[in-house]
Short mmCIF file of C-alpha atoms and ligand atoms in Angstrom, two decimals:
data_model
loop_
_atom_site.label_atom_id
_atom_site.label_comp_id
_atom_site.label_asym_id
_atom_site.label_seq_id
_atom_site.Cartn_x
_atom_site.Cartn_y
_atom_site.Cartn_z
CA UNK A 1 -55.18 -170.39 183.90
CA UNK A 2 -58.32 -168.31 184.44
CA UNK A 3 -60.97 -168.92 181.73
CA UNK A 4 -63.04 -165.80 180.94
CA UNK A 5 -66.53 -166.15 179.45
CA UNK A 6 -67.10 -162.98 177.40
CA UNK A 7 -70.12 -161.40 175.78
CA UNK A 8 -69.13 -160.84 172.13
CA UNK A 9 -69.00 -157.04 172.13
CA UNK A 10 -66.68 -155.38 169.58
CA UNK A 11 -64.21 -154.82 172.41
CA UNK A 12 -64.25 -158.46 173.51
CA UNK A 13 -63.96 -159.71 169.92
CA UNK A 14 -60.89 -157.47 169.56
CA UNK A 15 -59.51 -158.97 172.79
CA UNK A 16 -60.14 -162.52 171.51
CA UNK A 17 -58.45 -161.59 168.21
CA UNK A 18 -55.46 -160.32 170.19
CA UNK A 19 -55.25 -163.63 172.10
CA UNK A 20 -55.31 -165.54 168.80
CA UNK A 21 -52.67 -163.28 167.21
CA UNK A 22 -50.36 -164.00 170.13
CA UNK A 23 -50.79 -167.76 169.70
CA UNK A 24 -53.58 -168.58 172.14
CA UNK A 25 -56.74 -170.67 171.79
CA UNK A 26 -60.23 -169.15 172.18
CA UNK A 27 -63.64 -170.86 172.50
CA UNK A 28 -65.95 -169.47 169.79
CA UNK A 29 -69.62 -169.85 168.83
CA UNK A 30 -70.52 -171.04 165.35
CA UNK A 31 -73.89 -171.99 163.87
CA UNK A 32 -72.95 -175.71 164.13
CA UNK A 33 -71.26 -176.24 167.52
CA UNK A 34 -68.75 -174.24 169.58
CA UNK A 35 -65.16 -174.38 168.33
CA UNK A 36 -61.69 -174.08 169.85
CA UNK A 37 -60.01 -171.59 167.55
CA UNK A 38 -56.35 -170.78 166.88
CA UNK A 39 -54.45 -169.36 163.91
CA UNK A 40 -54.27 -172.05 161.22
CA UNK A 41 -50.83 -170.67 160.27
CA UNK A 42 -49.37 -171.05 163.77
CA UNK A 43 -48.16 -174.58 164.44
CA UNK A 44 -47.58 -174.14 168.17
CA UNK A 45 -51.01 -172.51 168.65
CA UNK A 46 -52.59 -175.46 166.83
CA UNK A 47 -50.72 -177.85 169.12
CA UNK A 48 -52.38 -176.07 172.07
CA UNK A 49 -55.79 -177.01 170.63
CA UNK A 50 -54.85 -180.70 170.61
CA UNK A 51 -53.57 -180.39 174.18
CA UNK A 52 -56.69 -178.56 175.47
CA UNK A 53 -58.97 -181.22 173.94
CA UNK A 54 -56.84 -184.28 174.56
CA UNK A 55 -57.43 -184.88 170.85
CA UNK A 56 -55.54 -187.72 169.13
CA UNK A 57 -52.77 -186.27 166.91
CA UNK A 58 -54.05 -188.16 163.87
CA UNK A 59 -57.43 -186.34 163.78
CA UNK A 60 -57.22 -183.26 161.49
CA UNK A 61 -58.92 -179.91 162.15
CA UNK A 62 -61.30 -177.81 160.06
CA UNK A 63 -59.99 -174.40 158.94
CA UNK A 64 -62.52 -171.53 159.11
CA UNK A 65 -62.51 -168.58 156.72
CA UNK A 66 -64.75 -165.50 156.53
CA UNK A 67 -64.62 -164.64 152.83
CA UNK A 68 -64.05 -166.48 149.56
CA UNK A 69 -60.92 -164.37 149.12
CA UNK A 70 -59.35 -166.27 152.04
CA UNK A 71 -59.80 -169.67 150.35
CA UNK A 72 -56.59 -169.49 148.23
CA UNK A 73 -54.61 -168.86 151.44
CA UNK A 74 -55.45 -172.35 152.67
CA UNK A 75 -56.32 -174.39 149.55
CA UNK A 76 -53.76 -175.11 146.81
CA UNK A 77 -56.36 -175.46 144.06
CA UNK A 78 -60.09 -174.86 143.92
CA UNK A 79 -62.08 -177.25 141.68
CA UNK A 80 -65.07 -175.88 139.74
CA UNK A 81 -67.53 -178.04 141.73
CA UNK A 82 -66.13 -176.67 144.98
CA UNK A 83 -66.77 -173.13 143.70
CA UNK A 84 -70.37 -174.03 142.87
CA UNK A 85 -70.96 -175.69 146.24
CA UNK A 86 -69.33 -172.78 148.07
CA UNK A 87 -71.58 -170.35 146.24
CA UNK A 88 -74.65 -172.37 147.14
CA UNK A 89 -73.92 -173.39 150.74
CA UNK A 90 -71.42 -170.84 152.13
CA UNK A 91 -71.51 -169.21 154.53
CA UNK A 92 -73.00 -172.25 156.28
CA UNK A 93 -72.56 -175.73 157.74
CA UNK A 94 -70.66 -177.37 154.84
CA UNK A 95 -66.98 -178.35 155.06
CA UNK A 96 -65.13 -179.10 151.81
CA UNK A 97 -61.80 -180.96 151.58
CA UNK A 98 -59.15 -179.32 149.35
CA UNK A 99 -55.48 -179.95 148.59
CA UNK A 100 -53.73 -177.86 151.20
CA UNK A 101 -51.62 -174.79 150.59
CA UNK A 102 -48.00 -174.69 151.79
CA UNK A 103 -48.93 -172.20 154.51
CA UNK A 104 -51.00 -174.79 156.41
CA UNK A 105 -48.70 -176.66 158.81
CA UNK A 106 -48.98 -180.45 159.11
CA UNK A 107 -50.34 -180.19 162.68
CA UNK A 108 -53.63 -178.79 161.26
CA UNK A 109 -54.15 -181.64 158.80
CA UNK A 110 -52.60 -184.42 160.90
CA UNK A 111 -49.97 -184.80 158.18
CA UNK A 112 -52.49 -185.17 155.32
CA UNK A 113 -51.91 -183.32 152.05
CA UNK A 114 -55.55 -182.17 152.17
CA UNK A 115 -57.26 -179.56 154.35
CA UNK A 116 -60.89 -179.28 155.47
CA UNK A 117 -62.31 -175.74 155.00
CA UNK A 118 -65.54 -174.05 156.07
CA UNK A 119 -66.98 -170.53 155.89
CA UNK A 120 -69.26 -170.26 158.96
CA UNK A 121 -72.38 -168.08 158.90
CA UNK A 122 -72.17 -167.11 162.59
CA UNK A 123 -71.60 -163.37 162.85
CA UNK A 124 -69.27 -163.63 165.87
CA UNK A 125 -67.10 -166.27 164.19
CA UNK A 126 -66.96 -164.13 161.05
CA UNK A 127 -66.13 -160.96 162.99
CA UNK A 128 -63.30 -162.70 164.85
CA UNK A 129 -61.78 -164.18 161.66
CA UNK A 130 -61.98 -160.79 159.90
CA UNK A 131 -60.49 -159.00 162.91
CA UNK A 132 -57.46 -161.33 162.96
CA UNK A 133 -57.26 -161.56 159.17
CA UNK A 134 -56.28 -165.20 159.75
CA UNK A 135 -57.89 -168.50 158.83
CA UNK A 136 -58.76 -170.20 162.13
CA UNK A 137 -58.29 -173.91 162.76
CA UNK A 138 -61.10 -174.98 165.05
CA UNK A 139 -62.36 -178.41 166.09
CA UNK A 140 -65.42 -178.83 168.31
CA UNK A 141 -64.82 -177.31 171.76
CA UNK A 142 -65.28 -180.45 173.84
CA UNK A 143 -62.84 -182.74 175.59
CA UNK A 144 -62.00 -185.44 173.09
CA UNK A 145 -64.55 -188.27 173.08
CA UNK A 146 -67.23 -186.24 174.92
CA UNK A 147 -70.39 -184.81 173.33
CA UNK A 148 -69.78 -181.58 171.38
CA UNK A 149 -70.59 -178.25 173.03
CA UNK A 150 -73.59 -176.16 171.96
CA UNK A 151 -73.51 -173.47 174.68
CA UNK A 152 -70.70 -171.40 176.24
CA UNK A 153 -71.44 -173.13 179.57
CA UNK A 154 -70.70 -176.55 178.02
CA UNK A 155 -67.40 -175.15 176.73
CA UNK A 156 -66.61 -173.71 180.15
CA UNK A 157 -67.37 -177.04 181.84
CA UNK A 158 -64.99 -178.89 179.49
CA UNK A 159 -62.28 -176.24 179.07
CA UNK A 160 -62.01 -174.25 182.31
CA UNK A 161 -58.35 -173.76 183.18
CA UNK A 162 -57.31 -174.95 179.71
CA UNK A 163 -58.01 -171.89 177.52
CA UNK A 164 -57.94 -168.15 178.36
CA UNK A 165 -61.35 -167.11 176.96
CA UNK A 166 -64.69 -168.17 175.51
CA UNK A 167 -66.95 -165.88 173.46
CA UNK A 168 -70.55 -166.52 174.52
CA UNK A 169 -72.78 -166.45 171.44
CA UNK A 170 -75.73 -168.26 173.05
CA UNK A 171 -77.05 -171.63 171.84
CA UNK A 172 -75.91 -172.88 168.43
CA UNK A 173 -78.52 -172.69 165.65
CA UNK A 174 -77.96 -176.25 164.35
CA UNK A 175 -76.31 -177.99 167.31
CA UNK A 176 -74.53 -180.54 165.06
CA UNK A 177 -71.11 -180.33 163.44
CA UNK A 178 -70.87 -179.42 159.75
CA UNK A 179 -71.42 -181.76 156.82
CA UNK A 180 -67.96 -182.86 155.55
CA UNK A 181 -67.49 -183.73 151.86
CA UNK A 182 -64.73 -184.86 149.56
CA UNK A 183 -64.78 -184.10 145.80
CA UNK A 184 -63.22 -186.21 143.07
CA UNK A 185 -61.89 -184.98 139.72
CA UNK A 186 -65.25 -185.58 138.05
CA UNK A 187 -67.05 -183.38 140.56
CA UNK A 188 -68.70 -186.30 142.41
CA UNK A 189 -69.25 -185.85 146.11
CA UNK A 190 -68.42 -188.35 148.86
CA UNK A 191 -70.11 -187.61 152.17
CA UNK A 192 -67.68 -188.14 155.05
CA UNK A 193 -69.83 -186.70 157.82
CA UNK A 194 -73.54 -185.83 157.56
CA UNK A 195 -74.79 -182.49 158.93
CA UNK A 196 -77.36 -179.77 158.36
CA UNK A 197 -76.45 -179.58 154.65
CA UNK A 198 -78.20 -182.86 153.87
CA UNK A 199 -77.61 -185.52 151.20
CA UNK A 200 -80.88 -184.41 149.63
CA UNK A 201 -79.61 -180.81 149.41
CA UNK A 202 -76.25 -181.92 147.94
CA UNK A 203 -78.05 -184.04 145.33
CA UNK A 204 -79.82 -180.93 144.07
CA UNK A 205 -76.40 -179.35 143.46
CA UNK A 206 -74.26 -182.21 142.03
CA UNK A 207 -75.10 -185.33 139.99
CA UNK A 208 -73.53 -187.97 142.27
CA UNK A 209 -73.40 -188.18 146.04
CA UNK A 210 -71.96 -191.29 147.69
CA UNK A 211 -72.26 -191.88 151.41
CA UNK A 212 -68.93 -193.15 152.71
CA UNK A 213 -69.13 -196.49 154.56
CA UNK A 214 -67.76 -194.88 157.72
CA UNK A 215 -70.89 -192.70 158.09
CA UNK A 216 -73.09 -195.55 159.27
CA UNK A 217 -70.68 -198.41 159.94
CA UNK A 218 -67.87 -199.02 162.34
CA UNK A 219 -64.48 -198.79 160.64
CA UNK A 220 -62.45 -201.92 161.31
CA UNK A 221 -59.14 -201.43 163.10
CA UNK A 222 -56.29 -201.35 160.57
CA UNK A 223 -58.45 -199.91 157.75
CA UNK A 224 -57.59 -196.50 156.32
CA UNK A 225 -60.51 -194.11 156.92
CA UNK A 226 -61.18 -191.28 154.44
CA UNK A 227 -62.05 -189.13 157.45
CA UNK A 228 -59.65 -189.90 160.32
CA UNK A 229 -62.19 -188.62 162.90
CA UNK A 230 -64.37 -191.63 162.12
CA UNK A 231 -61.87 -193.94 163.78
CA UNK A 232 -62.24 -192.39 167.21
CA UNK A 233 -64.63 -192.73 170.12
CA UNK A 234 -67.01 -189.77 169.90
CA UNK A 235 -69.87 -187.90 171.49
CA UNK A 236 -70.08 -190.32 174.43
CA UNK A 237 -71.42 -189.66 177.92
CA UNK A 238 -69.96 -191.88 180.69
CA UNK A 239 -73.26 -193.77 180.76
CA UNK A 240 -73.54 -196.68 178.33
CA UNK A 241 -75.81 -195.66 175.42
CA UNK A 242 -77.78 -198.27 173.43
CA UNK A 243 -80.09 -197.43 170.51
CA UNK A 244 -83.35 -199.39 170.35
CA UNK A 245 -84.62 -199.82 166.81
CA UNK A 246 -88.25 -200.36 167.77
CA UNK A 247 -91.78 -198.98 167.52
CA UNK A 248 -92.77 -196.68 170.39
CA UNK A 249 -94.92 -199.36 172.14
CA UNK A 250 -92.10 -201.95 171.85
CA UNK A 251 -89.56 -199.39 173.14
CA UNK A 252 -91.73 -198.48 176.12
CA UNK A 253 -92.47 -202.05 177.09
CA UNK A 254 -88.76 -203.07 176.78
CA UNK A 255 -87.53 -200.13 178.86
CA UNK A 256 -90.30 -200.27 181.46
CA UNK A 257 -89.70 -204.00 181.97
CA UNK A 258 -86.12 -203.11 183.03
CA UNK A 259 -87.35 -200.37 185.38
CA UNK A 260 -85.37 -201.39 188.48
CA UNK A 261 -82.09 -202.21 186.76
CA UNK A 262 -80.30 -198.84 186.56
CA UNK A 263 -81.86 -198.14 183.22
CA UNK A 264 -82.82 -194.77 181.72
CA UNK A 265 -84.35 -193.62 178.44
CA UNK A 266 -83.64 -190.96 175.82
CA UNK A 267 -86.94 -190.29 174.08
CA UNK A 268 -88.70 -187.75 171.89
CA UNK A 269 -90.77 -184.97 173.48
CA UNK A 270 -94.03 -186.18 175.05
CA UNK A 271 -93.05 -189.86 175.05
CA UNK A 272 -91.75 -189.58 178.61
CA UNK A 273 -95.27 -189.64 180.11
CA UNK A 274 -95.42 -193.43 179.56
CA UNK A 275 -91.97 -194.11 181.07
CA UNK A 276 -91.23 -195.68 184.46
CA UNK A 277 -87.49 -194.90 184.30
CA UNK A 278 -85.39 -191.71 184.48
CA UNK A 279 -85.22 -189.96 181.12
CA UNK A 280 -83.96 -187.15 178.93
CA UNK A 281 -85.86 -185.88 175.89
CA UNK A 282 -84.34 -184.68 172.62
CA UNK A 283 -86.97 -182.86 170.57
CA UNK A 284 -90.21 -183.87 168.87
CA UNK A 285 -90.26 -187.14 166.87
CA UNK A 286 -91.22 -185.27 163.69
CA UNK A 287 -88.78 -182.35 164.15
CA UNK A 288 -85.18 -183.39 163.24
CA UNK A 289 -83.95 -179.78 163.48
CA UNK A 290 -85.06 -179.65 167.13
CA UNK A 291 -83.46 -183.06 167.74
CA UNK A 292 -80.23 -181.73 166.23
CA UNK A 293 -80.27 -178.69 168.53
CA UNK A 294 -80.90 -180.79 171.62
CA UNK A 295 -78.89 -183.97 170.95
CA UNK A 296 -75.55 -183.04 172.53
CA UNK A 297 -77.17 -181.17 175.41
CA UNK A 298 -79.27 -184.28 176.13
CA UNK A 299 -76.24 -186.58 175.88
CA UNK A 300 -74.49 -184.28 178.37
CA UNK A 301 -77.51 -184.48 180.71
CA UNK A 302 -77.55 -188.29 180.64
CA UNK A 303 -74.78 -188.73 183.22
CA UNK A 304 -76.79 -186.77 185.80
CA UNK A 305 -79.55 -189.43 185.72
CA UNK A 306 -77.39 -191.83 187.73
CA UNK A 307 -78.21 -194.87 185.58
CA UNK A 308 -75.83 -197.35 183.98
CA UNK A 309 -77.49 -197.79 180.61
CA UNK A 310 -79.57 -195.36 178.61
CA UNK A 311 -81.80 -196.71 175.84
CA UNK A 312 -82.30 -194.18 173.05
CA UNK A 313 -85.11 -193.91 170.54
CA UNK A 314 -84.03 -194.43 166.96
CA UNK A 315 -84.07 -191.20 164.88
CA UNK A 316 -85.25 -191.18 161.28
CA UNK A 317 -82.42 -191.47 158.79
CA UNK A 318 -83.36 -189.02 156.05
CA UNK A 319 -82.56 -185.30 155.90
CA UNK A 320 -80.89 -183.99 159.05
CA UNK A 321 -81.97 -187.26 160.71
CA UNK A 322 -79.00 -188.99 159.04
CA UNK A 323 -76.64 -186.69 160.95
CA UNK A 324 -78.45 -187.32 164.22
CA UNK A 325 -78.30 -191.08 163.67
CA UNK A 326 -74.57 -190.85 162.77
CA UNK A 327 -73.78 -189.03 166.06
CA UNK A 328 -76.02 -191.25 168.19
CA UNK A 329 -74.50 -194.40 166.65
CA UNK A 330 -71.04 -193.24 167.72
CA UNK A 331 -72.28 -192.18 171.16
CA UNK A 332 -73.62 -195.74 171.45
CA UNK A 333 -70.39 -197.33 170.21
CA UNK A 334 -72.55 -198.78 167.36
CA UNK A 335 -74.72 -200.77 169.80
CA UNK A 336 -78.19 -201.06 168.24
CA UNK A 337 -80.80 -203.56 169.43
CA UNK A 338 -83.62 -204.31 167.00
CA UNK A 339 -86.85 -205.37 168.73
P1 LIG B 401 -64.26 -181.70 164.47
O1 LIG B 401 -63.12 -180.76 164.37
O2 LIG B 401 -64.38 -182.30 165.84
O3 LIG B 401 -65.52 -181.14 163.92
O4 LIG B 401 -63.86 -182.87 163.48
C1 LIG B 401 -63.41 -182.54 162.18
C2 LIG B 401 -63.76 -183.65 161.24
O5 LIG B 401 -63.32 -183.33 159.92
C3 LIG B 401 -63.11 -184.97 161.63
O6 LIG B 401 -64.04 -186.00 161.50
C4 LIG B 401 -61.99 -185.11 160.62
O7 LIG B 401 -61.70 -186.45 160.35
C5 LIG B 401 -62.54 -184.39 159.40
N1 LIG B 401 -61.43 -183.86 158.60
C6 LIG B 401 -60.67 -182.78 158.85
N2 LIG B 401 -59.72 -182.64 157.92
C7 LIG B 401 -59.87 -183.64 157.04
C8 LIG B 401 -59.18 -184.03 155.84
N3 LIG B 401 -58.14 -183.34 155.39
N4 LIG B 401 -59.63 -185.12 155.19
C9 LIG B 401 -60.69 -185.82 155.66
N5 LIG B 401 -61.38 -185.50 156.78
C10 LIG B 401 -60.98 -184.44 157.48
MG1 LIG B 402 -65.49 -183.11 167.41
#
């Protein structure tokens, strides 16, 4: 299969919509990361997404809508808190879990009775959804286990020959997948995946926000995860990633003392001048939004360094930093060394 990379003109968006209407999968830009989109109502199209990604069947997809009017098509009931959160954070990088409507086939939700829904702010994603008139199921557009894709070129590298087309919307604004939340009957929020809608922002909107254990800890085999995606290997380059929880001087002296042992470093901007090993940078130490934008791109660049182990600087864990730490922890297979 030839994979076309298309500038998102009205004509190309119409072409992509046509592909989706006939049951195909298209790579699309969103403000979080690129997605692999198919009609959420079309079971066999959704199965093509799993095939293109090599995604485990038990990992459910997020359904994307482009107006609040589309929500009742996919969600069976809409709690008051969800309405308030949608009003405050949609369109944007927040995914809310609802009881699913009958029209959503089990392939989308991996057999769960709930469905994850998001209203993206990206104009191309919105235009495509509106053109098809369909809710689009779309996971991140990477091969399963690999870092997510934040440019059309990343999508092309992972998906060439697997999907017919990619809409090129440039680099993603946030560069990290959406925040995923679950609501209980009392309107309390459980955070399943941190993102650019931060815990601090959610706490301004609802009285109680609990961070699920799976956000920062490895889920033991055999335990039921609230978010099935937490069980799987994620975001990983081929190179072994290890996080060093250390001051900058301690980090530099540890890494430099291993300088001839196939070791590399993933550091914040400017810190590389003191390094004696190959490196990638991922934004300024005091700029979590820049780190978010660069994280997956940097993880993708790691394998080109030709080292066996990459030691990464520890991000801060408040605000968007929590999301960066969550992704990096998984990329590192939870390997953190405290110096
Ligand atoms: P991705 O599509 O790669 O952004 O991953 C989607 C994330 O949303 C995964 O971590 C899933 O586990 C999570 N997710 C999707 N649907 C549900 C659901 N019904 N309940 C809980 N988590 C979900
Ligand atoms: Mg993903």
